[in-house]
């Protein structure tokens, strides 16, 4: 395909092109989903020369269609950098700043940045899920979102615009502690909800001495206060408790844009701190975002 001109049936290909994984979907003009795929062809597995044949392979599978791609493909590690849109940002703002590569029939969705006198933050991919959840009626226009992952995201929207984002390296910190340093070898147990995890939440929430709280994982095991197989759950609770405890969520609804074990742990922590959780299907949110964005893009 040599242009971004949509075919008569108005279908497109939507790609969530992440760091390690890639998800691609055929979306019809009415928003219904056709064939789709998921693989490990994230940007870390790609060189610049790999993208044209990768797009050709997607079209061979899903149809000779225009492609809208979001996520890390637009980062400095991706194929072509799509500059961030400054918050507050909505779907029209994303469409206006989208990077069009006409020769490839590709549109790359920009990420969203936040820069104040005291904080700086960025995101790529999450913005389309959040705004898509609102556009698809999965969340209200004024909402708090939490997207657990290696780098957990807290996103606040007002009037269907992203106005704030905070990224927390919770998952990465746990992985680093597990693999390196004095806690290495002590965090191999299964992390599940239970007394140890909830004790960790209580310790981490509001802690101004996170480093001390984490060293207590080792000390409590050495002194027989905590069973060795509880250390991982307790340490995870400390980290997630610290993350959740830093948010003003008491009595508020938090929309969880995730599923699986980590989302379940965040649900426990959020509710332990007085929040109310609502699960949002992240895939449906992404697809809703692309479907509504295409209208602003004219595809």
Short mmCIF file of C-alpha atoms in Angstrom, two decimals:
data_model
loop_
_atom_site.label_atom_id
_atom_site.label_comp_id
_atom_site.label_asym_id
_atom_site.label_seq_id
_atom_site.Cartn_x
_atom_site.Cartn_y
_atom_site.Cartn_z
CA UNK A 1 0.00 0.00 0.00
CA UNK A 2 1.43 3.38 -0.97
CA UNK A 3 -1.08 5.83 0.49
CA UNK A 4 -3.32 6.33 3.50
CA UNK A 5 -6.50 6.42 1.37
CA UNK A 6 -9.05 4.16 3.05
CA UNK A 7 -10.70 1.41 1.01
CA UNK A 8 -14.39 1.47 0.24
CA UNK A 9 -15.43 -0.53 3.28
CA UNK A 10 -13.73 2.00 5.60
CA UNK A 11 -11.80 -0.63 7.57
CA UNK A 12 -8.46 0.14 9.20
CA UNK A 13 -5.75 -1.70 11.08
CA UNK A 14 -5.12 -0.58 14.67
CA UNK A 15 -1.80 -1.48 16.29
CA UNK A 16 -0.86 -1.20 19.94
CA UNK A 17 2.91 -1.32 19.41
CA UNK A 18 4.53 -1.65 22.81
CA UNK A 19 8.04 -2.18 24.11
CA UNK A 20 7.97 -5.98 24.11
CA UNK A 21 4.62 -6.93 22.56
CA UNK A 22 2.51 -5.94 19.59
CA UNK A 23 -1.28 -6.26 19.20
CA UNK A 24 -2.98 -5.59 15.88
CA UNK A 25 -6.69 -5.53 14.99
CA UNK A 26 -8.81 -5.05 11.90
CA UNK A 27 -11.53 -2.52 12.75
CA UNK A 28 -14.53 -2.09 10.45
CA UNK A 29 -16.13 1.29 9.74
CA UNK A 30 -18.78 0.63 12.39
CA UNK A 31 -16.13 -0.17 15.03
CA UNK A 32 -16.61 -3.94 15.00
CA UNK A 33 -13.47 -6.06 15.35
CA UNK A 34 -12.41 -8.59 12.78
CA UNK A 35 -9.22 -10.63 12.69
CA UNK A 36 -6.50 -9.79 15.19
CA UNK A 37 -3.10 -10.97 16.35
CA UNK A 38 -0.67 -10.64 19.22
CA UNK A 39 3.05 -11.37 19.09
CA UNK A 40 6.42 -10.43 20.60
CA UNK A 41 7.40 -7.97 17.85
CA UNK A 42 7.62 -4.99 20.18
CA UNK A 43 9.99 -2.12 19.41
CA UNK A 44 12.88 -3.75 21.30
CA UNK A 45 12.78 -6.57 18.76
CA UNK A 46 12.75 -4.20 15.77
CA UNK A 47 15.38 -2.29 13.83
CA UNK A 48 14.35 0.63 11.60
CA UNK A 49 14.61 -1.54 8.50
CA UNK A 50 12.23 -4.09 10.01
CA UNK A 51 9.16 -1.84 10.05
CA UNK A 52 8.24 -1.73 6.32
CA UNK A 53 8.22 -5.55 5.98
CA UNK A 54 6.44 -5.82 9.34
CA UNK A 55 3.67 -3.52 8.09
CA UNK A 56 3.48 -5.50 4.85
CA UNK A 57 3.06 -8.72 6.85
CA UNK A 58 0.30 -7.13 8.94
CA UNK A 59 -1.55 -6.09 5.79
CA UNK A 60 -1.15 -9.55 4.29
CA UNK A 61 -2.87 -10.94 7.39
CA UNK A 62 -5.44 -8.21 8.13
CA UNK A 63 -6.00 -6.50 4.78
CA UNK A 64 -4.44 -3.80 2.57
CA UNK A 65 -5.65 -1.02 4.85
CA UNK A 66 -4.52 2.24 6.48
CA UNK A 67 -2.74 1.66 9.78
CA UNK A 68 -3.14 3.66 12.99
CA UNK A 69 -0.39 2.76 15.48
CA UNK A 70 -0.01 3.88 19.08
CA UNK A 71 2.58 3.22 21.74
CA UNK A 72 6.34 2.95 21.61
CA UNK A 73 6.56 2.91 17.81
CA UNK A 74 6.40 6.70 18.10
CA UNK A 75 9.15 6.92 20.73
CA UNK A 76 12.86 7.52 20.34
CA UNK A 77 13.23 3.74 20.46
CA UNK A 78 10.60 3.20 17.78
CA UNK A 79 10.48 3.85 14.03
CA UNK A 80 9.60 7.55 13.75
CA UNK A 81 9.32 9.85 16.75
CA UNK A 82 5.91 11.45 17.21
CA UNK A 83 6.37 14.46 19.53
CA UNK A 84 4.29 14.52 22.71
CA UNK A 85 1.11 16.54 23.07
CA UNK A 86 1.14 18.65 26.23
CA UNK A 87 -1.56 18.03 28.82
CA UNK A 88 -4.39 18.88 28.95
CA UNK A 89 -5.01 16.70 25.90
CA UNK A 90 -8.04 15.09 24.26
CA UNK A 91 -8.70 13.02 21.14
CA UNK A 92 -8.86 16.04 18.79
CA UNK A 93 -5.47 17.19 20.11
CA UNK A 94 -3.98 13.74 19.48
CA UNK A 95 -5.39 13.73 15.96
CA UNK A 96 -4.05 17.20 15.20
CA UNK A 97 -0.53 16.21 16.27
CA UNK A 98 -0.53 12.70 14.77
CA UNK A 99 2.46 11.83 12.62
CA UNK A 100 1.42 10.73 9.14
CA UNK A 101 3.82 8.69 7.06
CA UNK A 102 1.98 8.76 3.76
CA UNK A 103 4.36 6.48 1.89
CA UNK A 104 3.65 3.73 4.42
CA UNK A 105 -0.07 4.43 4.81
CA UNK A 106 0.67 4.82 8.53
CA UNK A 107 -0.49 7.26 11.20
CA UNK A 108 1.39 7.27 14.52
CA UNK A 109 -0.49 8.55 17.55
CA UNK A 110 1.55 10.94 19.73
CA UNK A 111 1.95 10.44 23.45
CA UNK A 112 1.05 12.95 26.14
CA UNK A 113 3.49 14.91 28.31
CA UNK A 114 3.16 16.82 31.56
CA UNK A 115 5.57 19.56 32.57
CA UNK A 116 5.08 21.82 35.58
CA UNK A 117 7.39 23.77 37.85
CA UNK A 118 7.78 20.67 40.04
CA UNK A 119 7.08 17.58 37.91
CA UNK A 120 7.67 16.08 34.49
CA UNK A 121 6.01 12.96 33.10
CA UNK A 122 5.23 11.24 29.78
CA UNK A 123 3.18 8.38 28.41
CA UNK A 124 2.69 6.59 25.10
CA UNK A 125 -0.25 4.29 24.47
CA UNK A 126 -2.03 4.79 27.78
CA UNK A 127 -3.49 8.09 26.57
CA UNK A 128 -5.46 6.34 23.82
CA UNK A 129 -6.81 3.75 26.26
CA UNK A 130 -7.92 6.40 28.75
CA UNK A 131 -9.58 8.65 26.18
CA UNK A 132 -10.98 5.61 24.41
CA UNK A 133 -12.56 4.35 27.64
CA UNK A 134 -14.33 7.70 27.98
CA UNK A 135 -15.37 7.87 24.32
CA UNK A 136 -16.71 4.30 24.45
CA UNK A 137 -18.73 4.99 27.61
CA UNK A 138 -16.60 2.72 29.79
CA UNK A 139 -15.65 5.57 32.14
CA UNK A 140 -16.95 9.08 32.84
CA UNK A 141 -15.36 12.22 31.42
CA UNK A 142 -14.07 13.19 34.89
CA UNK A 143 -12.21 10.20 36.29
CA UNK A 144 -9.13 8.74 37.96
CA UNK A 145 -7.43 5.87 36.13
CA UNK A 146 -4.80 3.42 37.33
CA UNK A 147 -2.94 1.23 34.87
CA UNK A 148 -0.75 -1.28 36.75
CA UNK A 149 2.37 -2.49 35.03
CA UNK A 150 6.14 -2.33 35.19
CA UNK A 151 5.65 1.43 35.27
CA UNK A 152 2.27 2.04 36.90
CA UNK A 153 0.32 5.03 35.57
CA UNK A 154 -2.11 7.26 37.47
CA UNK A 155 -4.08 9.43 35.06
CA UNK A 156 -6.66 12.09 35.86
CA UNK A 157 -9.19 13.36 33.32
CA UNK A 158 -11.52 16.35 33.36
CA UNK A 159 -14.12 16.98 30.65
CA UNK A 160 -12.68 14.08 28.62
CA UNK A 161 -9.20 15.64 28.67
CA UNK A 162 -6.08 14.19 30.29
CA UNK A 163 -4.99 16.80 32.82
CA UNK A 164 -2.52 14.88 35.01
CA UNK A 165 -0.31 11.79 34.87
CA UNK A 166 2.03 10.24 37.43
CA UNK A 167 4.26 7.29 36.54
CA UNK A 168 5.52 5.05 39.34
CA UNK A 169 8.34 2.54 38.86
CA UNK A 170 6.71 0.05 41.24
CA UNK A 171 7.06 -3.08 39.12
CA UNK A 172 10.57 -2.22 37.98
CA UNK A 173 11.70 -1.57 41.55
CA UNK A 174 10.39 -4.96 42.63
CA UNK A 175 12.21 -6.65 39.73
CA UNK A 176 15.46 -4.84 40.58
CA UNK A 177 15.21 -5.77 44.25
CA UNK A 178 14.46 -9.36 43.33
CA UNK A 179 17.41 -9.67 40.99
CA UNK A 180 20.06 -7.48 42.63
CA UNK A 181 21.20 -6.25 46.00
CA UNK A 182 20.69 -7.47 49.51
CA UNK A 183 17.14 -8.79 48.93
CA UNK A 184 18.15 -10.91 45.94
CA UNK A 185 17.24 -14.52 46.63
CA UNK A 186 14.65 -13.57 49.25
CA UNK A 187 11.87 -12.46 46.88
CA UNK A 188 11.34 -15.64 44.88
CA UNK A 189 8.10 -16.59 46.62
CA UNK A 190 4.66 -16.22 45.07
CA UNK A 191 3.05 -12.80 45.47
CA UNK A 192 -0.62 -13.18 46.31
CA UNK A 193 -3.15 -11.39 48.44
CA UNK A 194 -2.97 -12.47 52.07
CA UNK A 195 -1.81 -11.34 55.51
CA UNK A 196 1.78 -10.70 54.40
CA UNK A 197 0.77 -8.61 51.38
CA UNK A 198 -1.74 -6.61 53.41
CA UNK A 199 0.80 -6.02 56.16
CA UNK A 200 3.12 -4.67 53.48
CA UNK A 201 0.39 -2.35 52.21
CA UNK A 202 -0.13 -0.97 55.70
CA UNK A 203 3.62 -0.46 56.17
CA UNK A 204 4.17 1.16 52.79
CA UNK A 205 1.16 3.47 52.77
CA UNK A 206 2.22 6.90 53.86
CA UNK A 207 5.78 5.75 54.56
CA UNK A 208 8.39 8.48 54.35
CA UNK A 209 11.11 5.88 54.97
CA UNK A 210 10.58 3.50 52.03
CA UNK A 211 14.22 2.40 52.10
CA UNK A 212 13.90 1.43 55.75
CA UNK A 213 10.62 -0.39 55.11
CA UNK A 214 12.26 -2.45 52.37
CA UNK A 215 15.27 -3.39 54.51
CA UNK A 216 12.80 -4.62 57.12
CA UNK A 217 11.89 -7.38 54.66
CA UNK A 218 15.32 -8.90 55.20
CA UNK A 219 15.51 -8.19 58.91
CA UNK A 220 12.08 -9.65 59.65
CA UNK A 221 13.04 -12.92 57.94
CA UNK A 222 16.45 -13.13 59.65
CA UNK A 223 14.86 -12.58 63.06
CA UNK A 224 12.10 -15.12 62.49
CA UNK A 225 9.33 -12.51 62.50
CA UNK A 226 8.28 -13.38 58.95
CA UNK A 227 8.44 -16.69 57.09
CA UNK A 228 10.87 -16.69 54.15
CA UNK A 229 8.12 -17.58 51.68
CA UNK A 230 6.18 -14.47 52.76
CA UNK A 231 8.99 -12.04 51.97
CA UNK A 232 8.02 -11.46 48.33
CA UNK A 233 4.37 -10.76 49.13
CA UNK A 234 5.33 -8.41 51.95
CA UNK A 235 7.85 -6.50 49.81
CA UNK A 236 5.33 -6.20 46.98
CA UNK A 237 2.79 -4.90 49.48
CA UNK A 238 5.26 -2.28 50.73
CA UNK A 239 5.92 -1.01 47.19
CA UNK A 240 2.30 -1.04 46.04
CA UNK A 241 1.18 0.39 49.37
CA UNK A 242 3.64 3.24 48.99
CA UNK A 243 2.40 3.87 45.45
CA UNK A 244 -1.31 3.82 46.33
CA UNK A 245 -0.77 5.62 49.63
CA UNK A 246 0.65 8.63 47.80
CA UNK A 247 -2.70 9.19 46.03
CA UNK A 248 -5.76 11.01 47.35
CA UNK A 249 -8.22 8.19 46.67
CA UNK A 250 -10.15 7.82 49.92
CA UNK A 251 -13.82 7.70 48.91
CA UNK A 252 -13.01 8.10 45.21
CA UNK A 253 -13.60 5.75 42.30
CA UNK A 254 -10.48 4.46 40.54
CA UNK A 255 -10.85 2.92 37.09
CA UNK A 256 -8.43 0.02 36.73
CA UNK A 257 -7.21 -0.27 33.13
CA UNK A 258 -5.74 -3.76 33.46
CA UNK A 259 -6.49 -7.34 34.31
CA UNK A 260 -4.62 -10.24 35.84
CA UNK A 261 -2.67 -10.79 39.04
CA UNK A 262 -1.09 -7.34 39.28
CA UNK A 263 -4.42 -5.60 38.72
CA UNK A 264 -5.92 -7.77 41.46
CA UNK A 265 -3.19 -6.69 43.88
CA UNK A 266 -3.78 -3.02 43.07
CA UNK A 267 -7.49 -3.52 43.60
CA UNK A 268 -6.79 -4.85 47.10
CA UNK A 269 -4.44 -1.96 47.89
CA UNK A 270 -6.77 0.73 46.53
CA UNK A 271 -9.73 -0.61 48.44
CA UNK A 272 -7.63 -0.96 51.59
CA UNK A 273 -6.95 2.78 51.33
CA UNK A 274 -10.63 3.64 51.00
CA UNK A 275 -10.96 3.77 47.22
CA UNK A 276 -13.59 2.09 45.07
CA UNK A 277 -12.37 0.20 42.00
CA UNK A 278 -14.07 -0.24 38.65
CA UNK A 279 -12.50 -2.63 36.13
CA UNK A 280 -12.13 -1.32 32.58
CA UNK A 281 -11.30 -3.65 29.69
CA UNK A 282 -8.02 -2.19 28.40
CA UNK A 283 -8.39 -3.78 24.96
CA UNK A 284 -11.92 -2.42 24.52
CA UNK A 285 -10.66 0.98 25.68
CA UNK A 286 -7.81 0.97 23.14
CA UNK A 287 -10.10 -0.07 20.29
CA UNK A 288 -12.65 2.53 21.31
CA UNK A 289 -9.90 5.14 21.28
CA UNK A 290 -8.75 4.22 17.79
CA UNK A 291 -12.30 4.04 16.44
CA UNK A 292 -13.17 7.52 17.71
CA UNK A 293 -9.76 8.96 16.79
CA UNK A 294 -10.16 7.89 13.18
CA UNK A 295 -13.06 10.29 12.81
CA UNK A 296 -10.81 13.21 13.71
CA UNK A 297 -8.15 11.85 11.37
CA UNK A 298 -10.56 11.55 8.48
CA UNK A 299 -9.92 7.83 7.97
#
